[in-house]
């Protein structure tokens, strides 16, 4: 079966997490992704957080499936020549170097357009144009600069970063979207273009409901935030709201049976207005249906602590899975807090390819995430990440037409 992007060749100059997330997604959609790495060094993550001595780390393997690895020192003269030929042969160059690194290498956007006007050049940077455009940025810096940290955590605690890698993997996803749009546009225009995904912009895009709340503050307190019911005044900026639901339907994380010893024995419980009466019955408070304090959603807002306190008394008598089994048939929206261990062992996620087991010559079998977007005509078989330089010979001869002698000379010169 042909794949969505199997006509697309990607020159993958990415490293660490943000860029590799993007090119891994494109590889899963069928693109031929040629990952360019420094000879003898490679992507720094190969040797970060090592758990099996001598083997590529999980950090690297889980971000670089279905790619080919070509080692190339693009700062040597012959390495530059190889890179020029690659630019001419590929459709998209993806990079997430520190600002200016590609220019310093001699491959500015102007030079790339001269070499291949159809080339799409896609970059992740920490910030877009402005006062911080020259800064190096990692995940947590982006979470802080994009509004996530100031709005995550509890009101009386520190700003918090979240475990979801919204700065790196999130921006990689945004970049992949931009590349696909530019590829479609190229079909009409015949020209490539630049695609830029700044991490700050990506995080802010994912935090838009907090920017919404910033503006709603002008109209008065945010009544769905717990602090409203607690009588605590709002300041000038969107506050941290603990586990309050981000939408108009109040929700909380509540203890379930076993919470004293199991750090994940909790459920998320949403008091959706449409099922309020069913909630009253389930928790054994049928009289609440007639209670004038609780009759409508606006009347309930000042009493959320009291309401969730009563619901929690009920959830503490059930496991998180029992809460799910009881509430789901009644259309009450709840969700168990699932640990990574539980997710890794969940059979249905294996069946859909959302979690896959991959074999690796250096480290043996390991688990990884599979493609999170499913296309009916794009069956994704997750292939292990390449060893450093595993495909150098293959790419140089097949893609660029180098002879064995020429490749030997490049090796001799330290270019590959
Ligand atoms: N051949 C020769 N040189 C190479 C090379 C190759 N194949 N691949 C990389 N290099 C060089 C670069 O040209 C650069 O050289 P320079 O500093 O002389 O210009 C050097 O290696 C280091 O690259 P850099 O990107 O600066 O890496 P770093 O480890 O210092 O910084 C980041 C890492 C992630 C902080 C930085 O790349 C960055 O801010 N990237 C953009 C934002 C981003 O993606 N952050 C999230 C990462 S998950």
Coordinates of C-alpha atoms and ligand atoms in Angstrom, one line a residue:
X1 CA 0.0 0.0 0.0
X2 CA 1.4 3.4 -0.9
X3 CA 1.8 5.9 2.0
X4 CA 0.7 9.5 2.3
X5 CA 4.2 11.0 2.0
X6 CA 6.2 8.2 0.3
X7 CA 7.1 10.6 -2.5
X8 CA 8.8 13.0 -0.1
X9 CA 12.5 13.0 0.9
X10 CA 13.5 14.7 4.1
X11 CA 16.9 16.0 4.9
X12 CA 16.7 15.7 8.7
X13 CA 19.2 17.9 10.5
X14 CA 17.3 17.7 13.8
X15 CA 18.5 16.7 17.2
X16 CA 17.2 16.2 20.8
X17 CA 13.4 16.1 20.9
X18 CA 11.4 18.8 19.1
X19 CA 12.8 18.4 15.6
X20 CA 13.1 14.5 15.8
X21 CA 9.4 14.3 16.9
X22 CA 8.5 16.1 13.7
X23 CA 10.6 14.0 11.3
X24 CA 9.5 10.8 13.0
X25 CA 5.9 11.7 12.3
X26 CA 6.8 12.4 8.7
X27 CA 8.6 9.1 8.5
X28 CA 5.5 7.3 9.9
X29 CA 3.5 9.0 7.1
X30 CA 5.9 7.3 4.6
X31 CA 8.6 10.0 4.0
X32 CA 12.2 8.9 3.4
X33 CA 13.9 10.6 6.3
X34 CA 17.7 10.9 6.1
X35 CA 19.0 11.9 9.5
X36 CA 22.3 13.8 9.2
X37 CA 24.6 13.4 12.2
X38 CA 28.2 14.4 13.1
X39 CA 30.6 11.5 12.5
X40 CA 31.6 9.7 15.7
X41 CA 29.2 11.9 17.8
X42 CA 25.7 11.8 16.4
X43 CA 22.6 13.2 18.1
X44 CA 23.6 14.0 21.7
X45 CA 20.6 12.0 23.0
X46 CA 22.1 8.8 21.8
X47 CA 24.3 8.9 24.9
X48 CA 22.0 10.7 27.3
X49 CA 20.1 8.9 30.1
X50 CA 21.8 5.7 29.1
X51 CA 20.1 2.6 30.7
X52 CA 21.9 -0.2 28.7
X53 CA 25.7 0.4 28.6
X54 CA 27.0 0.8 25.1
X55 CA 23.5 1.0 23.5
X56 CA 21.6 3.9 22.1
X57 CA 19.4 5.4 24.8
X58 CA 15.6 5.1 24.9
X59 CA 15.6 8.9 24.6
X60 CA 17.1 8.5 21.1
X61 CA 15.5 5.3 20.0
X62 CA 12.0 6.5 20.9
X63 CA 12.3 9.7 18.7
X64 CA 14.1 8.3 15.7
X65 CA 12.2 5.3 14.4
X66 CA 11.8 4.7 10.6
X67 CA 14.8 7.0 9.7
X68 CA 18.1 6.4 8.0
X69 CA 21.3 7.7 9.5
X70 CA 24.0 9.4 7.5
X71 CA 27.1 10.7 9.2
X72 CA 28.4 13.9 7.7
X73 CA 30.7 16.7 8.9
X74 CA 29.1 19.6 7.2
X75 CA 31.8 21.9 8.3
X76 CA 34.5 20.3 6.0
X77 CA 34.8 21.2 2.4
X78 CA 33.9 17.8 1.0
X79 CA 31.1 17.5 3.6
X80 CA 29.7 20.8 2.4
X81 CA 29.7 19.4 -1.2
X82 CA 27.7 16.4 0.0
X83 CA 25.3 18.6 1.8
X84 CA 24.8 20.7 -1.3
X85 CA 23.9 17.6 -3.3
X86 CA 21.5 16.5 -0.6
X87 CA 19.8 19.9 -0.7
X88 CA 19.3 19.4 -4.4
X89 CA 18.0 15.9 -4.0
X90 CA 15.6 16.4 -1.1
X91 CA 12.2 18.1 -0.8
X92 CA 12.4 19.3 2.8
X93 CA 15.2 20.3 5.1
X94 CA 14.2 20.2 8.8
X95 CA 16.5 21.6 11.5
X96 CA 16.4 22.7 15.1
X97 CA 19.9 24.1 15.6
X98 CA 20.5 27.0 17.9
X99 CA 19.7 30.3 16.1
X100 CA 22.2 31.1 13.3
X101 CA 24.0 27.7 13.2
X102 CA 22.9 26.8 9.7
X103 CA 24.0 30.3 8.5
X104 CA 27.4 29.7 10.1
X105 CA 27.6 26.4 8.3
X106 CA 27.2 28.3 5.0
X107 CA 23.6 27.2 4.4
X108 CA 21.5 30.3 4.7
X109 CA 17.9 30.3 3.4
X110 CA 19.1 32.3 0.4
X111 CA 21.8 29.8 -0.4
X112 CA 19.3 26.9 -0.1
X113 CA 16.9 28.6 -2.4
X114 CA 19.7 29.1 -5.0
X115 CA 20.6 25.4 -4.7
X116 CA 16.9 24.2 -4.9
X117 CA 14.0 26.6 -5.3
X118 CA 11.6 23.8 -4.5
X119 CA 13.1 23.1 -1.1
X120 CA 11.0 23.6 2.0
X121 CA 13.1 24.7 4.9
X122 CA 11.5 24.0 8.3
X123 CA 12.9 25.1 11.6
X124 CA 12.1 24.9 15.3
X125 CA 13.5 27.8 17.3
X126 CA 12.8 28.7 20.9
X127 CA 11.3 32.1 20.1
X128 CA 10.1 33.8 17.0
X129 CA 11.5 37.2 15.8
X130 CA 11.8 39.6 18.7
X131 CA 13.9 40.2 21.8
X132 CA 14.7 36.6 22.6
X133 CA 15.2 35.2 19.0
X134 CA 18.8 34.4 19.6
X135 CA 18.3 32.3 22.7
X136 CA 18.8 28.6 23.0
X137 CA 15.7 26.9 24.5
X138 CA 14.8 23.6 26.0
X139 CA 11.4 22.1 26.9
X140 CA 10.9 23.6 30.3
X141 CA 12.0 27.0 29.2
X142 CA 9.4 26.9 26.5
X143 CA 6.7 25.8 29.0
X144 CA 7.6 28.8 31.2
X145 CA 7.8 31.3 28.4
X146 CA 4.7 30.1 26.7
X147 CA 2.3 30.6 29.6
X148 CA 2.0 26.9 30.7
X149 CA 4.0 27.1 33.9
X150 CA 2.3 30.2 35.3
X151 CA -1.1 28.6 34.9
X152 CA -0.1 25.1 36.1
X153 CA 0.0 24.0 39.7
X154 CA -1.8 25.2 42.8
X155 CA -2.6 28.8 43.6
X156 CA -0.5 28.7 46.8
X157 CA 2.4 26.8 45.3
X158 CA 5.2 27.3 42.7
X159 CA 4.5 27.5 39.0
X160 CA 4.8 23.9 37.6
X161 CA 6.0 22.3 34.4
X162 CA 3.9 19.5 33.1
X163 CA 5.0 16.0 32.2
X164 CA 3.5 16.3 28.7
X165 CA 6.3 17.6 26.4
X166 CA 4.3 20.4 25.0
X167 CA 7.4 22.5 24.2
X168 CA 9.3 19.9 22.3
X169 CA 7.0 17.2 21.1
X170 CA 4.1 19.8 20.8
X171 CA 6.2 22.1 18.6
X172 CA 7.4 19.1 16.5
X173 CA 3.8 18.4 15.8
X174 CA 3.1 22.0 14.8
X175 CA 6.1 21.9 12.5
X176 CA 4.9 18.7 10.8
X177 CA 1.6 20.4 10.1
X178 CA 3.4 23.4 8.6
X179 CA 5.6 21.2 6.4
X180 CA 2.6 19.3 5.1
X181 CA 0.8 22.6 4.2
X182 CA 4.0 23.9 2.5
X183 CA 4.2 20.6 0.5
X184 CA 0.6 21.0 -0.7
X185 CA 1.3 24.7 -1.6
X186 CA 4.3 23.7 -3.6
X187 CA 2.1 21.5 -5.8
X188 CA 0.4 24.7 -7.0
X189 CA 3.2 27.2 -6.8
X190 CA 6.2 25.0 -7.7
X191 CA 8.2 26.8 -5.1
X192 CA 9.4 25.9 -1.6
X193 CA 9.1 28.2 1.4
X194 CA 10.3 28.7 4.9
X195 CA 8.4 27.1 7.8
X196 CA 9.1 28.3 11.3
X197 CA 7.6 26.9 14.5
X198 CA 8.8 28.8 17.6
X199 CA 8.4 26.8 20.8
X200 CA 6.9 29.7 22.7
X201 CA 4.2 30.1 20.1
X202 CA 3.5 26.3 20.2
X203 CA 3.1 26.3 23.9
X204 CA 0.9 29.4 23.9
X205 CA -1.3 27.9 21.2
X206 CA -1.9 24.9 23.5
X207 CA -2.6 27.3 26.4
X208 CA -5.1 29.4 24.6
X209 CA -7.9 28.8 27.2
X210 CA -5.7 30.6 29.8
X211 CA -5.4 33.6 27.5
X212 CA -9.2 33.4 27.1
X213 CA -9.4 33.5 30.9
X214 CA -7.0 36.4 31.1
X215 CA -9.5 38.5 29.1
X216 CA -12.5 37.2 31.0
X217 CA -11.0 38.6 34.2
X218 CA -12.0 42.1 33.1
X219 CA -15.6 41.0 33.4
X220 CA -15.2 39.8 36.9
X221 CA -14.0 36.7 38.8
X222 CA -13.6 33.4 37.1
X223 CA -16.5 31.6 38.7
X224 CA -15.6 28.1 37.7
X225 CA -12.2 28.4 39.5
X226 CA -12.2 26.9 43.0
X227 CA -10.8 30.1 44.4
X228 CA -14.1 31.9 43.6
X229 CA -16.1 29.6 45.9
X230 CA -13.3 29.9 48.5
X231 CA -13.8 33.7 48.5
X232 CA -10.2 34.4 47.5
X233 CA -9.9 37.5 45.2
X234 CA -8.4 37.3 41.8
X235 CA -5.3 39.2 40.8
X236 CA -4.4 40.7 37.5
X237 CA -3.3 37.6 35.7
X238 CA -4.9 34.1 35.1
X239 CA -4.1 32.2 38.3
X240 CA -3.0 28.6 38.7
X241 CA -6.2 26.5 39.2
X242 CA -5.0 23.2 40.5
X243 CA -7.0 20.4 39.0
X244 CA -10.1 22.5 38.3
X245 CA -11.6 21.8 34.9
X246 CA -10.5 24.2 32.1
X247 CA -14.0 24.3 30.6
X248 CA -17.4 25.3 31.8
X249 CA -18.1 22.0 33.4
X250 CA -16.6 21.8 36.9
X251 CA -14.2 18.9 37.5
X252 CA -11.7 17.7 40.1
X253 CA -9.3 14.9 40.8
X254 CA -10.8 12.8 43.6
X255 CA -9.4 10.0 45.8
X256 CA -10.4 6.5 45.2
X257 CA -10.1 3.3 47.2
X258 CA -6.5 2.6 48.0
X259 CA -5.3 6.2 47.7
X260 CA -3.4 5.9 51.0
X261 CA -0.8 3.6 49.4
X262 CA -1.3 3.9 45.7
X263 CA -0.1 7.3 44.3
X264 CA -2.4 6.9 41.3
X265 CA -5.6 5.7 43.0
X266 CA -7.6 8.8 41.8
X267 CA -10.2 9.6 39.3
X268 CA -11.1 12.8 37.4
X269 CA -14.8 13.5 38.0
X270 CA -16.8 16.1 36.0
X271 CA -20.1 17.4 37.3
X272 CA -21.5 17.9 33.8
X273 CA -24.8 19.9 34.1
X274 CA -26.7 17.5 31.8
X275 CA -26.1 14.6 34.3
X276 CA -26.4 16.4 37.6
X277 CA -29.4 14.4 38.7
X278 CA -27.7 11.1 38.0
X279 CA -24.7 12.3 40.0
X280 CA -26.9 13.1 42.9
X281 CA -28.4 9.6 42.8
X282 CA -25.1 7.8 42.4
X283 CA -23.5 9.5 45.4
X284 CA -26.6 8.9 47.5
X285 CA -27.7 12.6 47.7
X286 CA -31.0 12.5 45.8
X287 CA -32.3 15.5 48.0
X288 CA -29.6 17.7 46.3
X289 CA -31.8 17.7 43.1
X290 CA -34.3 19.9 45.0
X291 CA -31.8 21.8 47.1
X292 CA -32.1 25.5 46.1
X293 CA -28.3 26.0 46.5
X294 CA -27.6 23.3 43.9
X295 CA -30.4 23.6 41.4
X296 CA -28.6 25.2 38.5
X297 CA -24.9 25.3 37.4
X298 CA -24.4 28.9 38.4
X299 CA -25.9 28.3 41.8
X300 CA -23.5 25.4 42.3
X301 CA -20.3 27.4 41.5
X302 CA -19.8 28.9 45.0
X303 CA -20.3 25.4 46.6
X304 CA -17.8 23.4 44.5
X305 CA -15.6 22.4 47.5
X306 CA -18.7 21.1 49.4
X307 CA -20.0 19.3 46.3
X308 CA -16.7 17.6 45.4
X309 CA -16.2 16.7 49.1
X310 CA -19.4 14.7 49.0
X311 CA -18.6 13.1 45.7
X312 CA -15.1 12.1 47.0
X313 CA -16.7 10.4 50.0
X314 CA -18.4 8.2 47.5
X315 CA -15.4 7.7 45.1
X316 CA -13.2 6.7 48.1
X317 CA -15.4 3.6 48.5
X318 CA -14.7 2.5 44.9
X319 CA -11.5 1.8 42.9
X320 CA -10.9 4.1 40.0
X321 CA -12.0 1.4 37.6
X322 CA -15.2 0.8 39.5
X323 CA -16.0 4.5 39.4
X324 CA -15.5 4.3 35.6
X325 CA -17.8 1.2 35.3
X326 CA -20.5 2.8 37.4
X327 CA -20.4 6.3 35.8
X328 CA -19.8 5.5 32.2
X329 CA -23.2 3.8 31.5
X330 CA -24.9 6.9 33.1
X331 CA -22.9 9.2 30.8
X332 CA -21.2 10.8 33.8
X333 CA -17.7 11.9 32.4
X334 CA -15.0 10.4 34.6
X335 CA -11.4 9.1 33.9
X336 CA -9.0 7.1 36.0
X337 CA -5.6 8.5 36.7
X338 CA -3.5 6.0 34.7
X339 CA 0.2 5.4 35.6
X340 CA 2.8 4.8 33.0
X341 CA 3.0 1.2 34.2
X342 CA -0.7 0.7 33.6
X343 CA -0.5 2.3 30.2
X344 CA 2.5 0.2 29.2
X345 CA 0.6 -3.0 30.2
X346 CA -2.8 -2.0 28.6
X347 CA -3.6 -4.6 25.9
X348 CA -6.0 -2.3 23.9
X349 CA -3.2 0.2 23.3
X350 CA -0.9 -2.5 21.9
X351 CA -3.7 -3.6 19.6
X352 CA -4.1 -0.2 18.1
X353 CA -0.4 0.3 17.7
X354 CA -0.4 3.3 20.1
X355 CA 2.2 1.5 22.2
X356 CA 4.5 -0.9 20.3
X357 CA 7.3 -3.2 21.2
X358 CA 10.4 -2.7 19.0
X359 CA 13.5 -4.9 18.8
X360 CA 17.0 -3.3 18.7
X361 CA 20.3 -5.0 18.0
X362 CA 22.1 -3.3 20.9
X363 CA 19.5 -3.2 23.6
X364 CA 16.9 -5.9 22.8
X365 CA 13.2 -5.3 22.9
X366 CA 11.8 -2.0 24.3
X367 CA 8.5 -0.2 24.3
X368 CA 7.7 3.0 22.4
X369 CA 4.8 5.1 21.4
X370 CA 3.5 4.3 17.9
X371 CA 1.9 6.8 15.5
X372 CA -0.8 8.8 17.4
X373 CA -2.6 9.7 14.2
X374 CA -4.2 6.9 12.2
X375 CA -4.9 7.2 8.5
X376 CA -6.9 4.4 6.9
X377 CA -4.4 4.1 4.0
X378 CA -1.3 4.5 6.0
X379 CA -0.5 1.4 8.0
X380 CA 2.5 2.3 10.2
X381 CA 5.0 -0.4 11.0
X382 CA 7.4 1.1 13.6
X383 CA 11.0 0.3 12.6
X384 CA 13.9 0.6 15.0
X385 CA 16.0 3.7 15.1
X386 CA 19.2 3.6 13.0
X387 CA 22.6 3.0 14.5
X388 CA 25.0 6.0 14.0
X389 CA 25.9 6.1 10.3
X390 CA 24.2 2.8 9.5
X391 CA 23.0 4.1 6.1
X392 CA 25.8 6.3 5.1
X393 CA 27.0 4.1 2.3
X394 CA 23.5 3.4 1.1
X395 CA 22.4 7.1 1.0
X396 CA 25.6 8.3 -0.6
X397 CA 25.4 5.7 -3.4
X398 CA 21.6 5.4 -3.9
X399 CA 20.5 8.9 -3.4
X400 CA 23.5 10.9 -4.5
X401 CA 25.2 8.4 -6.9
X402 CA 28.6 8.4 -5.3
X403 CA 30.9 5.6 -6.3
X404 CA 32.6 3.3 -3.7
X405 CA 35.9 5.1 -4.4
X406 CA 34.4 8.5 -3.9
X407 CA 32.8 7.3 -0.6
X408 CA 36.2 5.9 0.5
X409 CA 37.8 9.4 -0.2
X410 CA 35.0 11.1 1.8
X411 CA 35.7 8.8 4.7
X412 CA 39.4 9.4 4.4
X413 CA 38.8 13.2 4.6
X414 CA 36.7 12.8 7.7
X415 CA 33.6 14.1 6.0
X416 CA 31.4 11.1 6.6
Ligands
LIG1 N1 28.4 18.7 11.1 C1 29.1 19.7 11.6 N2 28.7 20.5 12.6 C2 27.5 20.2 13.1 C3 26.7 19.1 12.7 C4 27.2 18.3 11.6 N3 26.6 17.3 11.1 N4 25.6 19.1 13.4 C5 25.6 20.1 14.3 N5 26.8 20.8 14.1 C6 27.2 22.0 14.8 C7 26.3 23.1 14.6 O1 26.6 23.7 13.4 C8 26.7 24.0 15.8 O2 27.9 24.7 15.5 P1 28.1 26.3 15.8 O3 27.8 26.5 17.3 O4 29.6 26.4 15.5 O5 27.2 27.0 14.9 C9 27.0 23.0 16.9 O6 27.1 21.7 16.2 C10 26.0 22.9 18.0 O7 24.7 23.0 17.6 P2 23.6 23.6 18.5 O8 22.2 23.6 17.9 O9 24.0 25.0 19.0 O10 23.6 22.6 19.8 P3 23.6 22.8 21.3 O11 23.8 21.5 21.9 O12 24.7 23.8 21.7 O13 22.2 23.4 21.7 C11 19.7 23.4 21.7 C12 21.1 22.6 21.8 C13 18.6 22.4 21.7 C14 19.7 24.3 23.0 C15 19.8 24.3 20.5 O14 20.0 23.5 19.3 C16 18.5 25.1 20.3 O15 18.2 26.1 21.0 N6 17.7 24.7 19.3 C17 16.4 25.3 18.9 C18 15.3 25.1 19.9 C19 15.1 23.6 20.1 O16 14.8 22.9 19.3 N7 15.1 23.3 21.4 C20 14.6 22.0 21.9 C21 15.5 20.9 21.7 S1 14.6 19.5 22.2

